[in-house]
CSV table of C-alpha atoms and ligand atoms in Angstrom, one decimal:
chain,number,residue,atom,x,y,z
A,1,UNK,CA,95.7,-198.3,39.6
A,2,UNK,CA,99.1,-200.1,40.3
A,3,UNK,CA,99.7,-201.8,43.6
A,4,UNK,CA,103.5,-201.2,44.2
A,5,UNK,CA,103.5,-203.1,47.5
A,6,UNK,CA,101.1,-203.7,50.4
A,7,UNK,CA,101.6,-200.3,51.6
A,8,UNK,CA,101.7,-198.1,48.5
A,9,UNK,CA,99.4,-197.8,45.3
A,10,UNK,CA,99.9,-195.3,42.2
A,11,UNK,CA,97.0,-193.7,40.4
A,12,UNK,CA,98.0,-191.8,37.3
A,13,UNK,CA,101.2,-189.7,38.4
A,14,UNK,CA,100.2,-189.6,42.3
A,15,UNK,CA,101.3,-192.0,45.0
A,16,UNK,CA,99.1,-192.9,48.0
A,17,UNK,CA,100.4,-194.5,51.0
A,18,UNK,CA,98.3,-196.7,53.4
A,19,UNK,CA,97.2,-194.4,56.2
A,20,UNK,CA,94.0,-196.4,58.1
A,21,UNK,CA,94.0,-200.1,57.9
A,22,UNK,CA,90.7,-201.9,57.7
A,23,UNK,CA,91.2,-203.3,61.3
A,24,UNK,CA,91.3,-199.8,62.8
A,25,UNK,CA,88.4,-198.8,60.5
A,26,UNK,CA,86.4,-201.7,61.4
A,27,UNK,CA,87.1,-201.2,65.3
A,28,UNK,CA,86.2,-197.6,65.2
A,29,UNK,CA,83.2,-198.0,63.2
A,30,UNK,CA,82.0,-200.5,65.8
A,31,UNK,CA,82.6,-198.1,68.6
A,32,UNK,CA,80.7,-195.3,66.6
A,33,UNK,CA,77.7,-197.8,66.2
A,34,UNK,CA,77.7,-198.6,70.3
A,35,UNK,CA,77.9,-194.7,70.8
A,36,UNK,CA,74.7,-194.2,68.6
A,37,UNK,CA,73.2,-197.1,70.3
A,38,UNK,CA,73.4,-195.4,73.6
A,39,UNK,CA,72.0,-192.2,72.3
A,40,UNK,CA,69.4,-193.5,69.9
A,41,UNK,CA,68.3,-196.8,71.1
A,42,UNK,CA,64.5,-195.7,72.0
A,43,UNK,CA,64.3,-192.9,69.0
A,44,UNK,CA,63.9,-194.7,66.0
A,45,UNK,CA,66.1,-192.5,64.1
A,46,UNK,CA,66.2,-192.1,60.3
A,47,UNK,CA,69.9,-192.6,59.0
A,48,UNK,CA,70.1,-190.3,56.0
A,49,UNK,CA,73.1,-191.5,54.0
A,50,UNK,CA,74.9,-189.2,51.6
A,51,UNK,CA,76.2,-191.0,48.5
A,52,UNK,CA,78.5,-192.0,46.9
A,53,UNK,CA,81.3,-191.7,49.3
A,54,UNK,CA,79.9,-193.0,52.4
A,55,UNK,CA,78.3,-196.1,51.3
A,56,UNK,CA,80.8,-198.5,52.5
A,57,UNK,CA,81.0,-196.6,55.9
A,58,UNK,CA,77.1,-196.8,56.0
A,59,UNK,CA,76.9,-200.3,55.2
A,60,UNK,CA,79.4,-201.2,58.2
A,61,UNK,CA,77.9,-198.4,60.6
A,62,UNK,CA,74.5,-199.6,60.5
A,63,UNK,CA,75.2,-203.2,61.0
A,64,UNK,CA,76.9,-202.1,64.3
A,65,UNK,CA,73.8,-200.2,65.7
A,66,UNK,CA,71.6,-202.5,67.5
A,67,UNK,CA,68.6,-200.6,67.4
A,68,UNK,CA,65.6,-199.9,65.1
A,69,UNK,CA,65.9,-197.4,62.7
A,70,UNK,CA,65.3,-196.4,59.0
A,71,UNK,CA,67.6,-195.7,56.2
A,72,UNK,CA,67.6,-193.1,53.5
A,73,UNK,CA,70.0,-192.4,50.5
A,74,UNK,CA,70.4,-188.9,49.4
A,75,UNK,CA,72.6,-187.5,46.5
A,76,UNK,CA,73.9,-184.0,46.5
A,77,UNK,CA,73.4,-181.8,43.2
A,78,UNK,CA,75.2,-178.6,43.0
A,79,UNK,CA,73.7,-175.6,41.4
A,80,UNK,CA,75.0,-172.4,40.8
A,81,UNK,CA,73.9,-169.8,43.3
A,82,UNK,CA,74.4,-166.2,43.7
A,83,UNK,CA,77.7,-164.5,43.2
A,84,UNK,CA,78.4,-164.4,46.5
A,85,UNK,CA,77.5,-167.8,47.6
A,86,UNK,CA,79.1,-169.5,44.4
A,87,UNK,CA,77.7,-173.1,44.1
A,88,UNK,CA,75.0,-174.3,46.2
A,89,UNK,CA,74.3,-177.9,47.2
A,90,UNK,CA,70.7,-179.3,47.4
A,91,UNK,CA,69.5,-182.7,48.4
A,92,UNK,CA,68.3,-185.2,45.8
A,93,UNK,CA,66.1,-188.3,46.5
A,94,UNK,CA,64.7,-187.9,50.1
A,95,UNK,CA,61.2,-189.8,50.2
A,96,UNK,CA,60.6,-190.0,53.8
A,97,UNK,CA,58.7,-187.4,55.8
A,98,UNK,CA,61.2,-186.4,58.3
A,99,UNK,CA,59.0,-184.1,60.3
A,100,UNK,CA,59.5,-184.8,63.8
A,101,UNK,CA,62.0,-187.6,63.5
A,102,UNK,CA,65.4,-187.8,64.7
A,103,UNK,CA,68.0,-187.8,61.8
A,104,UNK,CA,71.5,-189.1,61.7
A,105,UNK,CA,73.3,-187.7,58.8
A,106,UNK,CA,76.0,-190.3,57.6
A,107,UNK,CA,79.0,-188.4,55.8
A,108,UNK,CA,82.4,-189.9,54.6
A,109,UNK,CA,84.3,-187.1,55.0
A,110,UNK,CA,84.1,-183.5,56.4
A,111,UNK,CA,86.6,-181.0,54.8
A,112,UNK,CA,85.7,-177.4,54.5
A,113,UNK,CA,82.3,-178.1,56.4
A,114,UNK,CA,80.2,-176.6,53.5
A,115,UNK,CA,78.6,-179.6,52.4
A,116,UNK,CA,77.6,-180.9,55.8
A,117,UNK,CA,76.2,-177.4,56.4
A,118,UNK,CA,74.4,-177.3,53.1
A,119,UNK,CA,72.4,-180.4,53.8
A,120,UNK,CA,71.8,-179.6,57.4
A,121,UNK,CA,70.2,-176.3,56.4
A,122,UNK,CA,68.1,-178.0,53.6
A,123,UNK,CA,66.9,-180.6,56.3
A,124,UNK,CA,66.2,-178.2,59.1
A,125,UNK,CA,63.4,-176.7,56.6
A,126,UNK,CA,61.9,-180.0,56.9
A,127,UNK,CA,60.9,-179.9,60.9
A,128,UNK,CA,63.0,-183.0,62.0
A,129,UNK,CA,63.0,-183.3,65.8
A,130,UNK,CA,66.9,-183.2,65.7
A,131,UNK,CA,69.8,-183.8,63.3
A,132,UNK,CA,73.2,-185.2,64.3
A,133,UNK,CA,75.9,-186.0,61.9
A,134,UNK,CA,78.2,-188.7,61.8
A,135,UNK,CA,81.3,-188.9,59.8
A,136,UNK,CA,83.9,-191.4,59.2
A,137,UNK,CA,86.6,-188.7,58.7
A,138,UNK,CA,87.3,-185.0,59.8
A,139,UNK,CA,90.0,-182.7,58.7
A,140,UNK,CA,89.9,-180.0,61.4
A,141,UNK,CA,92.5,-177.7,59.9
A,142,UNK,CA,90.4,-177.5,56.7
A,143,UNK,CA,87.3,-176.4,58.4
A,144,UNK,CA,86.0,-172.9,57.0
A,145,UNK,CA,82.6,-173.4,58.9
A,146,UNK,CA,82.4,-174.4,62.5
A,147,UNK,CA,81.6,-178.1,63.0
A,148,UNK,CA,81.3,-180.1,66.1
A,149,UNK,CA,80.1,-183.7,66.6
A,150,UNK,CA,80.4,-186.5,69.0
A,151,UNK,CA,80.5,-189.0,66.1
A,152,UNK,CA,83.6,-188.6,64.1
A,153,UNK,CA,85.5,-191.6,63.2
A,154,UNK,CA,89.1,-190.0,63.1
A,155,UNK,CA,90.5,-186.7,62.8
A,156,UNK,CA,93.2,-186.7,59.8
A,157,UNK,CA,95.4,-184.0,58.5
A,158,UNK,CA,94.7,-182.0,55.5
A,159,UNK,CA,95.9,-184.2,52.9
A,160,UNK,CA,94.0,-186.0,50.3
A,161,UNK,CA,92.6,-189.6,51.1
A,162,UNK,CA,91.0,-192.4,49.3
A,163,UNK,CA,89.6,-196.0,49.5
A,164,UNK,CA,86.9,-197.6,51.8
A,165,UNK,CA,84.1,-195.7,49.6
A,166,UNK,CA,86.3,-192.3,48.8
A,167,UNK,CA,87.3,-191.9,45.2
A,168,UNK,CA,89.6,-190.0,43.0
A,169,UNK,CA,87.9,-189.7,39.7
A,170,UNK,CA,85.4,-192.5,40.4
A,171,UNK,CA,88.4,-194.8,41.3
A,172,UNK,CA,89.5,-196.5,44.3
A,173,UNK,CA,86.4,-196.8,46.1
A,174,UNK,CA,86.7,-200.6,46.6
A,175,UNK,CA,89.9,-200.4,48.7
A,176,UNK,CA,89.7,-201.9,51.9
A,177,UNK,CA,92.0,-199.7,53.6
A,178,UNK,CA,92.3,-195.7,53.4
A,179,UNK,CA,95.2,-194.4,51.6
A,180,UNK,CA,96.6,-191.0,51.9
A,181,UNK,CA,98.3,-188.8,49.1
A,182,UNK,CA,102.0,-188.8,49.4
A,183,UNK,CA,103.4,-185.1,49.0
A,184,UNK,CA,106.2,-185.5,46.2
B,201,5GP,P1,83.6,-180.4,52.4
B,201,5GP,O1,82.1,-179.6,51.5
B,201,5GP,O2,83.4,-180.6,53.7
B,201,5GP,O3,84.9,-179.2,51.9
B,201,5GP,O4,83.7,-181.5,51.5
B,201,5GP,C1,83.1,-182.7,51.7
B,201,5GP,C2,83.2,-183.6,50.3
B,201,5GP,O5,84.4,-183.3,49.6
B,201,5GP,C3,83.2,-185.1,50.7
B,201,5GP,O6,81.8,-185.8,51.1
B,201,5GP,C4,84.0,-185.5,49.7
B,201,5GP,O7,83.3,-186.0,48.5
B,201,5GP,C5,84.9,-184.6,49.2
B,201,5GP,N1,86.5,-184.6,49.9
B,201,5GP,C6,86.8,-184.0,50.8
B,201,5GP,N2,88.1,-184.2,50.9
B,201,5GP,C7,88.4,-185.4,50.5
B,201,5GP,C8,89.4,-186.4,50.5
B,201,5GP,O8,90.6,-186.2,51.2
B,201,5GP,N3,89.3,-187.4,49.7
B,201,5GP,C9,88.3,-187.8,48.8
B,201,5GP,N4,88.2,-188.6,48.0
B,201,5GP,N5,87.0,-186.8,49.0
B,201,5GP,C10,87.3,-185.9,49.8
């Protein structure tokens, strides 16, 4: 990763331009925390944090949530499904009993919406009282499945982004700002 200047980085043959600065991200994450506090302060919810991409967002978000809660961390595993469904994703690592509990799923980015739909379907089978999704980023133009949530950090255009937990081939997760791929 080469930093060309404060606004631009280069990874392999791709150039990424700063898109969301750390102060804007911090402010919006804090707002999301306050909105969640209004809705969940008396519900003792479980945050289910979808690794790896959401780890930095989740760490900031839960520290902005001034109410009693529990945290769970899960990973997704892709399996080959039927011909019609292609790959299916299943949750790994959930240890809590979520029956009758209020669940807040924490995602880094919703793109086509398939991942969040797969997780939500898996969790519904375990009998939670409710499931909400909080996502830092949403690409509305990429959605292939309806997705609605009051807890969206930023709606962004359909271009690849990285930083603040989001990677490209395992790199750039540690950047404080979010960068967007520059179309050459
Ligand atoms: P979906 O199933 O909604 O299409 O995709 C969700 C997952 O795709 C995210 O959790 C993330 O891992 C990955 N993804 C989608 N768009 C981007 C992007 O612009 N940048 C990065 N780094 N990952 C993305």
